[in-house]
């Protein structure tokens, strides 16, 4: 009898999965991106950079795996499938009991080109819809709420949006919505003047029909490329640039106001992760959620329990100050040394504030930011390293301020 009941339950789960089959795509970019993560990205690809104790994209995968009906997670990018990425994918598949595959682009294809290029893989099995998540965002990922909104009012494109203050909205894709229907009436990527305080979070839910506008962009790119070929040059093949599609400019801006794009607003945590400094801020956001979402990842404040959140070698010396700094693997800091950076956190008094878009330089000068020590850097005793970036395998002999030490 137990065998029959178990088999019946298994069959029912299969039936539900087929009826509500979903997929997720995580856009991880490539090594030409993530330059603001250097020198840390020399050692580990940006998508695997640890944020709140786990690789950055593990937060995305965990959120996708919790959505009922999720059948497969695809990573699309231009990274070589090296050992760290392969090892991570194998471990993630075992942990979440889901197929998780990496699809490598032949050239960087933009935020939409990979979706169109691998459309057959995405649509295999006939999913009801598929999530698309940018890897470089931190969020509590309200995917179930997005799915409910999509099923209540199905449309090809559903964008997750949040609010920003007027000044910072200029650094993001800005959305003008119909407040009653939540249709996106107007979309501008990083406008030069204020458009809206609703910004694009880089988290989407697409129906299979969403790939048709991507096909139209591809075909238009192909036609434009052939027109630009020099006279007499063979135009029978595919123009290499035809596959590059920008979701934001080529699709969202073009289709806004045509009843195809809608926005779901969230007041949950959200931040971009464009640099090492924003990764620190994202870690704090995630850690603030862990008491509810992952208490097992936090140290327990019990009698006799651990109270230190970092591992310190028994031979470590004291009297050293490290503030607002990322210390790379295998690095050492000498006695009485001070290693310090300048945080660039959002204004805590503005609930709509986000991390500012961080640039390394202004007017030819390195801007104050967190200090980053690459792997196996040696800082001597009694020196000051302030607002600086030190590349890997460097042994310093003096103090530095506002410099990149090559």
Coordinates of C-alpha atoms in Angstrom, one line a residue:
X1 CA 0.0 0.0 0.0
X2 CA 2.8 2.4 0.9
X3 CA 4.5 1.7 -2.5
X4 CA 1.2 2.6 -4.3
X5 CA 0.8 5.8 -2.3
X6 CA 4.4 6.8 -3.0
X7 CA 4.0 6.1 -6.7
X8 CA 0.8 8.1 -6.9
X9 CA 2.4 11.0 -5.2
X10 CA 5.4 10.8 -7.6
X11 CA 3.0 10.8 -10.6
X12 CA 1.1 13.8 -9.2
X13 CA 4.3 15.8 -8.8
X14 CA 5.2 15.0 -12.4
X15 CA 1.7 16.1 -13.5
X16 CA 2.0 19.4 -11.6
X17 CA 5.5 20.0 -12.9
X18 CA 4.4 19.5 -16.5
X19 CA 1.4 21.8 -16.0
X20 CA 3.4 24.6 -14.5
X21 CA 6.9 24.1 -15.9
X22 CA 9.2 27.0 -15.4
X23 CA 12.8 27.8 -16.2
X24 CA 15.3 30.4 -15.1
X25 CA 18.2 32.1 -17.0
X26 CA 21.0 33.8 -15.1
X27 CA 23.1 36.2 -17.3
X28 CA 26.6 36.1 -15.9
X29 CA 28.4 38.2 -18.5
X30 CA 32.1 37.5 -19.2
X31 CA 35.7 38.4 -18.3
X32 CA 35.5 41.6 -20.3
X33 CA 33.1 42.8 -17.7
X34 CA 33.7 43.0 -14.0
X35 CA 36.8 45.2 -14.4
X36 CA 35.8 47.2 -11.3
X37 CA 36.2 43.9 -9.3
X38 CA 39.9 43.8 -10.2
X39 CA 42.3 42.6 -8.8
X40 CA 39.9 40.2 -7.0
X41 CA 38.4 38.9 -10.3
X42 CA 41.9 37.8 -11.3
X43 CA 41.5 34.9 -8.8
X44 CA 37.8 34.1 -9.2
X45 CA 35.2 35.0 -11.8
X46 CA 32.9 37.8 -10.7
X47 CA 29.8 35.5 -10.6
X48 CA 31.6 33.3 -8.1
X49 CA 32.8 36.2 -5.9
X50 CA 31.7 35.5 -2.3
X51 CA 28.8 37.7 -1.1
X52 CA 27.6 37.0 2.4
X53 CA 29.6 33.8 2.6
X54 CA 28.5 32.1 -0.7
X55 CA 29.2 32.7 -4.4
X56 CA 27.3 35.7 -5.8
X57 CA 25.0 33.7 -8.1
X58 CA 24.2 31.1 -5.4
X59 CA 21.7 33.6 -4.0
X60 CA 20.0 33.7 -7.5
X61 CA 20.0 29.9 -7.8
X62 CA 18.5 29.4 -4.3
X63 CA 15.7 31.8 -5.1
X64 CA 14.9 30.1 -8.4
X65 CA 15.0 26.6 -6.8
X66 CA 12.3 27.6 -4.3
X67 CA 9.8 28.5 -7.0
X68 CA 7.3 25.6 -7.5
X69 CA 7.5 24.1 -10.9
X70 CA 11.1 25.2 -11.6
X71 CA 12.6 22.5 -13.9
X72 CA 15.9 23.9 -15.0
X73 CA 18.3 26.8 -14.5
X74 CA 20.5 28.0 -17.3
X75 CA 23.6 30.2 -17.0
X76 CA 24.5 32.2 -20.1
X77 CA 27.7 34.1 -20.5
X78 CA 31.1 34.4 -22.2
X79 CA 33.3 32.9 -19.5
X80 CA 35.4 29.8 -20.3
X81 CA 33.9 26.8 -18.5
X82 CA 37.0 26.5 -16.2
X83 CA 37.4 24.3 -13.1
X84 CA 35.9 26.7 -10.5
X85 CA 32.8 27.3 -12.6
X86 CA 32.4 23.6 -13.4
X87 CA 32.9 22.6 -9.8
X88 CA 30.4 25.2 -8.6
X89 CA 27.7 24.0 -11.0
X90 CA 28.2 20.3 -10.0
X91 CA 27.9 21.2 -6.3
X92 CA 24.8 23.4 -7.0
X93 CA 23.1 20.6 -8.9
X94 CA 23.6 18.2 -6.1
X95 CA 22.5 20.8 -3.4
X96 CA 19.3 21.9 -5.2
X97 CA 18.5 18.7 -7.0
X98 CA 17.9 20.6 -10.3
X99 CA 19.6 20.6 -13.7
X100 CA 21.9 23.6 -13.8
X101 CA 23.7 24.1 -17.1
X102 CA 26.1 26.7 -18.5
X103 CA 25.7 27.9 -22.1
X104 CA 28.7 29.7 -23.4
X105 CA 28.3 32.4 -26.0
X106 CA 30.6 32.4 -28.9
X107 CA 31.1 36.1 -28.6
X108 CA 29.6 38.6 -26.1
X109 CA 26.0 39.0 -27.2
X110 CA 24.6 41.6 -24.8
X111 CA 21.8 41.2 -22.3
X112 CA 19.4 39.8 -24.9
X113 CA 21.5 38.2 -27.6
X114 CA 22.2 35.1 -25.5
X115 CA 18.5 34.6 -24.8
X116 CA 17.8 34.6 -28.6
X117 CA 20.9 32.5 -29.5
X118 CA 19.9 29.8 -27.0
X119 CA 16.2 30.1 -27.5
X120 CA 15.8 26.4 -28.4
X121 CA 17.4 25.4 -25.1
X122 CA 15.3 27.8 -23.1
X123 CA 12.0 26.7 -24.8
X124 CA 12.8 23.0 -24.7
X125 CA 10.0 21.1 -22.9
X126 CA 7.5 23.9 -23.3
X127 CA 7.9 26.1 -20.2
X128 CA 5.0 28.3 -19.2
X129 CA 7.4 31.2 -18.7
X130 CA 11.1 31.8 -17.7
X131 CA 12.8 34.1 -15.3
X132 CA 15.8 36.2 -16.5
X133 CA 18.1 37.5 -13.7
X134 CA 21.2 39.6 -14.1
X135 CA 24.0 38.1 -12.0
X136 CA 25.3 41.4 -10.7
X137 CA 22.2 42.3 -8.5
X138 CA 21.5 41.6 -4.9
X139 CA 17.8 41.1 -4.0
X140 CA 15.4 39.1 -1.9
X141 CA 14.1 37.9 -5.3
X142 CA 10.3 38.1 -5.0
X143 CA 10.0 35.5 -7.8
X144 CA 6.8 33.9 -6.5
X145 CA 5.1 37.3 -6.3
X146 CA 6.2 38.0 -9.9
X147 CA 4.8 34.7 -11.0
X148 CA 1.4 35.4 -9.3
X149 CA 1.3 38.8 -11.0
X150 CA 2.1 37.2 -14.4
X151 CA -0.5 34.6 -14.1
X152 CA -3.1 37.2 -13.1
X153 CA -2.3 39.3 -16.1
X154 CA -0.1 37.4 -18.7
X155 CA 2.0 39.5 -20.9
X156 CA 5.3 38.8 -22.8
X157 CA 7.5 40.9 -20.4
X158 CA 7.3 41.5 -16.7
X159 CA 10.0 43.6 -15.1
X160 CA 10.8 43.9 -11.4
X161 CA 11.0 47.6 -10.4
X162 CA 11.9 49.5 -7.3
X163 CA 12.2 53.2 -6.4
X164 CA 15.2 55.5 -6.3
X165 CA 15.7 59.1 -5.5
X166 CA 15.7 61.6 -8.4
X167 CA 19.5 61.9 -8.7
X168 CA 20.4 58.3 -8.5
X169 CA 17.6 57.2 -10.9
X170 CA 19.8 58.6 -13.7
X171 CA 22.2 55.7 -13.2
X172 CA 19.5 53.1 -14.0
X173 CA 16.9 52.1 -16.5
X174 CA 13.9 54.3 -15.7
X175 CA 10.3 53.1 -16.0
X176 CA 7.2 55.2 -16.5
X177 CA 4.2 53.1 -15.6
X178 CA 0.4 53.3 -15.6
X179 CA -0.3 53.3 -11.9
X180 CA -3.6 51.5 -12.4
X181 CA -2.6 48.7 -14.8
X182 CA 1.2 48.8 -14.2
X183 CA 1.9 48.8 -17.9
X184 CA 5.3 50.2 -18.9
X185 CA 4.4 53.3 -20.9
X186 CA 8.0 54.6 -21.4
X187 CA 11.4 53.2 -20.7
X188 CA 14.8 55.0 -20.9
X189 CA 18.1 53.5 -20.0
X190 CA 20.3 55.8 -17.9
X191 CA 18.5 59.1 -19.0
X192 CA 20.4 62.4 -19.0
X193 CA 17.5 64.1 -17.2
X194 CA 14.9 62.9 -14.7
X195 CA 12.3 60.6 -16.1
X196 CA 10.9 58.5 -13.3
X197 CA 11.8 57.3 -9.8
X198 CA 10.9 53.7 -10.7
X199 CA 14.0 51.8 -11.8
X200 CA 14.7 48.5 -13.5
X201 CA 16.0 45.8 -11.1
X202 CA 17.4 43.5 -13.8
X203 CA 15.1 40.7 -12.8
X204 CA 12.4 39.7 -15.3
X205 CA 9.7 37.1 -16.1
X206 CA 9.2 36.4 -19.8
X207 CA 6.7 34.4 -21.6
X208 CA 7.8 32.3 -24.6
X209 CA 6.3 35.0 -26.9
X210 CA 9.0 37.4 -25.5
X211 CA 11.5 35.9 -27.8
X212 CA 9.7 37.1 -31.0
X213 CA 10.7 40.7 -30.5
X214 CA 14.3 39.5 -30.0
X215 CA 14.0 37.8 -33.3
X216 CA 12.8 41.0 -34.9
X217 CA 15.8 42.9 -33.5
X218 CA 18.2 40.1 -34.8
X219 CA 16.7 40.3 -38.3
X220 CA 16.9 44.1 -38.3
X221 CA 20.5 44.0 -37.1
X222 CA 21.3 41.6 -39.9
X223 CA 19.7 43.8 -42.5
X224 CA 21.5 46.9 -41.2
X225 CA 24.8 45.0 -41.2
X226 CA 24.5 43.9 -44.7
X227 CA 23.7 47.5 -45.9
X228 CA 26.9 48.6 -44.2
X229 CA 29.1 46.0 -46.0
X230 CA 31.6 47.5 -48.5
X231 CA 30.6 47.3 -52.1
X232 CA 31.3 44.0 -53.7
X233 CA 31.9 42.2 -50.3
X234 CA 29.9 38.9 -49.9
X235 CA 26.8 39.5 -47.8
X236 CA 25.4 36.0 -48.0
X237 CA 26.6 35.0 -44.5
X238 CA 25.5 36.3 -41.1
X239 CA 26.8 39.6 -40.0
X240 CA 28.8 39.0 -36.8
X241 CA 27.2 41.9 -34.9
X242 CA 23.6 40.8 -35.7
X243 CA 23.5 38.6 -32.5
X244 CA 24.2 41.4 -30.1
X245 CA 20.9 42.5 -28.6
X246 CA 20.4 44.9 -25.7
X247 CA 17.3 44.1 -23.8
X248 CA 17.0 47.6 -22.3
X249 CA 17.5 49.7 -25.4
X250 CA 16.5 47.4 -28.3
X251 CA 13.5 45.8 -26.7
X252 CA 12.1 47.6 -23.6
X253 CA 12.5 51.1 -25.0
X254 CA 11.0 50.1 -28.4
X255 CA 8.0 48.2 -27.0
X256 CA 7.0 50.4 -24.1
X257 CA 3.5 51.7 -24.4
X258 CA 2.4 48.9 -26.7
X259 CA 0.7 46.7 -24.1
X260 CA 3.5 44.1 -23.9
X261 CA 5.7 45.2 -21.0
X262 CA 4.5 45.5 -17.4
X263 CA 6.3 46.2 -14.1
X264 CA 5.9 44.6 -10.7
X265 CA 7.1 46.9 -7.9
X266 CA 9.0 45.6 -4.8
X267 CA 10.0 47.3 -1.6
X268 CA 12.4 44.5 -0.6
X269 CA 16.1 44.7 -0.6
X270 CA 17.9 45.4 -3.9
X271 CA 21.3 46.7 -5.0
X272 CA 23.5 46.4 -8.0
X273 CA 26.9 44.7 -7.5
X274 CA 29.2 46.5 -9.9
X275 CA 32.3 46.7 -7.7
X276 CA 34.0 45.3 -4.7
X277 CA 32.6 48.1 -2.6
X278 CA 29.0 47.3 -3.7
X279 CA 29.7 43.6 -2.9
X280 CA 30.4 44.6 0.7
X281 CA 27.2 46.5 0.9
X282 CA 25.3 43.6 -0.7
X283 CA 26.8 41.3 1.9
X284 CA 25.4 43.4 4.6
X285 CA 21.9 43.3 3.0
X286 CA 22.0 39.5 2.7
X287 CA 23.4 39.1 6.2
X288 CA 20.5 41.2 7.5
X289 CA 18.1 38.7 6.0
X290 CA 19.9 35.6 7.2
X291 CA 18.2 35.5 10.6
X292 CA 15.0 34.6 8.7
X293 CA 16.3 32.9 5.6
X294 CA 19.6 31.2 6.5
X295 CA 20.1 31.2 10.3
X296 CA 22.4 28.2 9.9
X297 CA 25.0 30.5 8.2
X298 CA 25.2 32.8 11.2
X299 CA 27.3 32.2 14.3
X300 CA 25.2 31.4 17.4
X301 CA 25.6 33.7 20.4
X302 CA 25.4 30.9 23.0
X303 CA 27.4 30.3 26.1
X304 CA 30.7 28.8 25.0
X305 CA 29.7 29.4 21.3
X306 CA 31.7 31.4 18.7
X307 CA 31.6 35.1 18.7
X308 CA 34.2 35.9 16.0
X309 CA 32.9 36.1 12.4
X310 CA 36.3 35.7 10.8
X311 CA 39.1 33.1 11.0
X312 CA 42.3 34.5 12.5
X313 CA 45.4 32.5 12.4
X314 CA 46.9 31.6 15.8
X315 CA 50.2 33.3 14.7
X316 CA 48.5 36.6 13.8
X317 CA 49.9 39.6 15.5
X318 CA 47.9 42.4 17.1
X319 CA 47.9 46.2 17.0
X320 CA 46.8 46.3 13.3
X321 CA 43.8 48.2 12.0
X322 CA 41.9 47.1 8.9
X323 CA 38.8 49.2 8.0
X324 CA 36.6 49.2 4.9
X325 CA 39.0 46.9 3.2
X326 CA 38.9 43.6 1.3
X327 CA 42.0 41.5 2.0
X328 CA 42.8 39.0 -0.7
X329 CA 43.5 35.3 -0.1
X330 CA 46.9 34.7 1.5
X331 CA 47.7 38.3 2.2
X332 CA 49.4 39.5 5.4
X333 CA 49.3 42.8 7.2
X334 CA 52.2 43.8 9.6
X335 CA 52.1 45.0 13.2
X336 CA 51.0 48.6 13.7
X337 CA 50.0 49.0 10.1
X338 CA 46.7 50.7 9.2
X339 CA 44.9 49.6 6.0
X340 CA 41.7 51.7 5.4
X341 CA 39.3 52.6 2.7
X342 CA 36.4 55.0 2.3
X343 CA 32.9 53.4 2.2
X344 CA 30.4 54.6 -0.4
X345 CA 27.2 53.4 1.3
X346 CA 23.8 54.8 0.4
X347 CA 22.4 57.6 2.6
X348 CA 20.8 55.8 5.6
X349 CA 18.4 58.7 6.0
X350 CA 16.9 58.3 2.5
X351 CA 14.9 55.1 2.2
X352 CA 15.1 55.3 -1.6
X353 CA 18.8 55.7 -1.8
X354 CA 21.0 53.1 -3.5
X355 CA 24.7 52.6 -4.1
X356 CA 26.1 55.3 -6.3
X357 CA 27.5 54.2 -9.6
X358 CA 31.1 53.8 -8.7
X359 CA 33.9 55.1 -11.0
X360 CA 37.5 54.6 -10.2
X361 CA 38.7 57.9 -11.6
X362 CA 37.6 61.5 -11.8
X363 CA 39.6 64.2 -13.5
X364 CA 42.5 61.7 -13.8
X365 CA 42.6 61.0 -10.1
X366 CA 41.7 57.9 -8.2
X367 CA 38.5 58.5 -6.2
X368 CA 38.4 57.5 -2.5
X369 CA 36.9 54.1 -2.1
X370 CA 37.4 50.9 -0.2
X371 CA 40.9 49.5 -0.2
X372 CA 41.5 46.2 -2.0
X373 CA 44.5 44.0 -1.5
X374 CA 44.9 41.3 -4.1
X375 CA 45.9 37.8 -3.2
X376 CA 49.2 37.2 -1.5
X377 CA 50.0 40.8 -0.8
X378 CA 52.5 41.6 2.0
X379 CA 51.9 44.9 4.0
X380 CA 54.9 45.7 6.2
X381 CA 54.8 47.0 9.8
X382 CA 54.0 50.6 10.6
X383 CA 52.7 51.8 7.2
X384 CA 49.4 53.4 6.1
X385 CA 47.6 52.1 3.0
X386 CA 44.6 54.4 2.4
X387 CA 42.0 54.3 -0.5
X388 CA 44.3 52.2 -2.6
X389 CA 44.2 49.1 -4.8
X390 CA 47.1 46.7 -4.6
X391 CA 47.5 44.1 -7.3
X392 CA 48.4 40.5 -6.4
X393 CA 51.8 39.2 -5.3
X394 CA 53.1 42.7 -4.2
X395 CA 55.4 43.2 -1.3
X396 CA 55.1 46.9 -0.2
X397 CA 57.8 48.8 1.6
X398 CA 56.2 52.1 2.4
X399 CA 52.8 53.9 2.8
X400 CA 50.5 54.6 -0.1
X401 CA 47.4 56.9 -0.4
X402 CA 44.9 57.1 -3.3
X403 CA 47.0 54.9 -5.6
X404 CA 46.9 51.7 -7.7
X405 CA 50.0 49.8 -6.9
X406 CA 50.9 47.7 -10.0

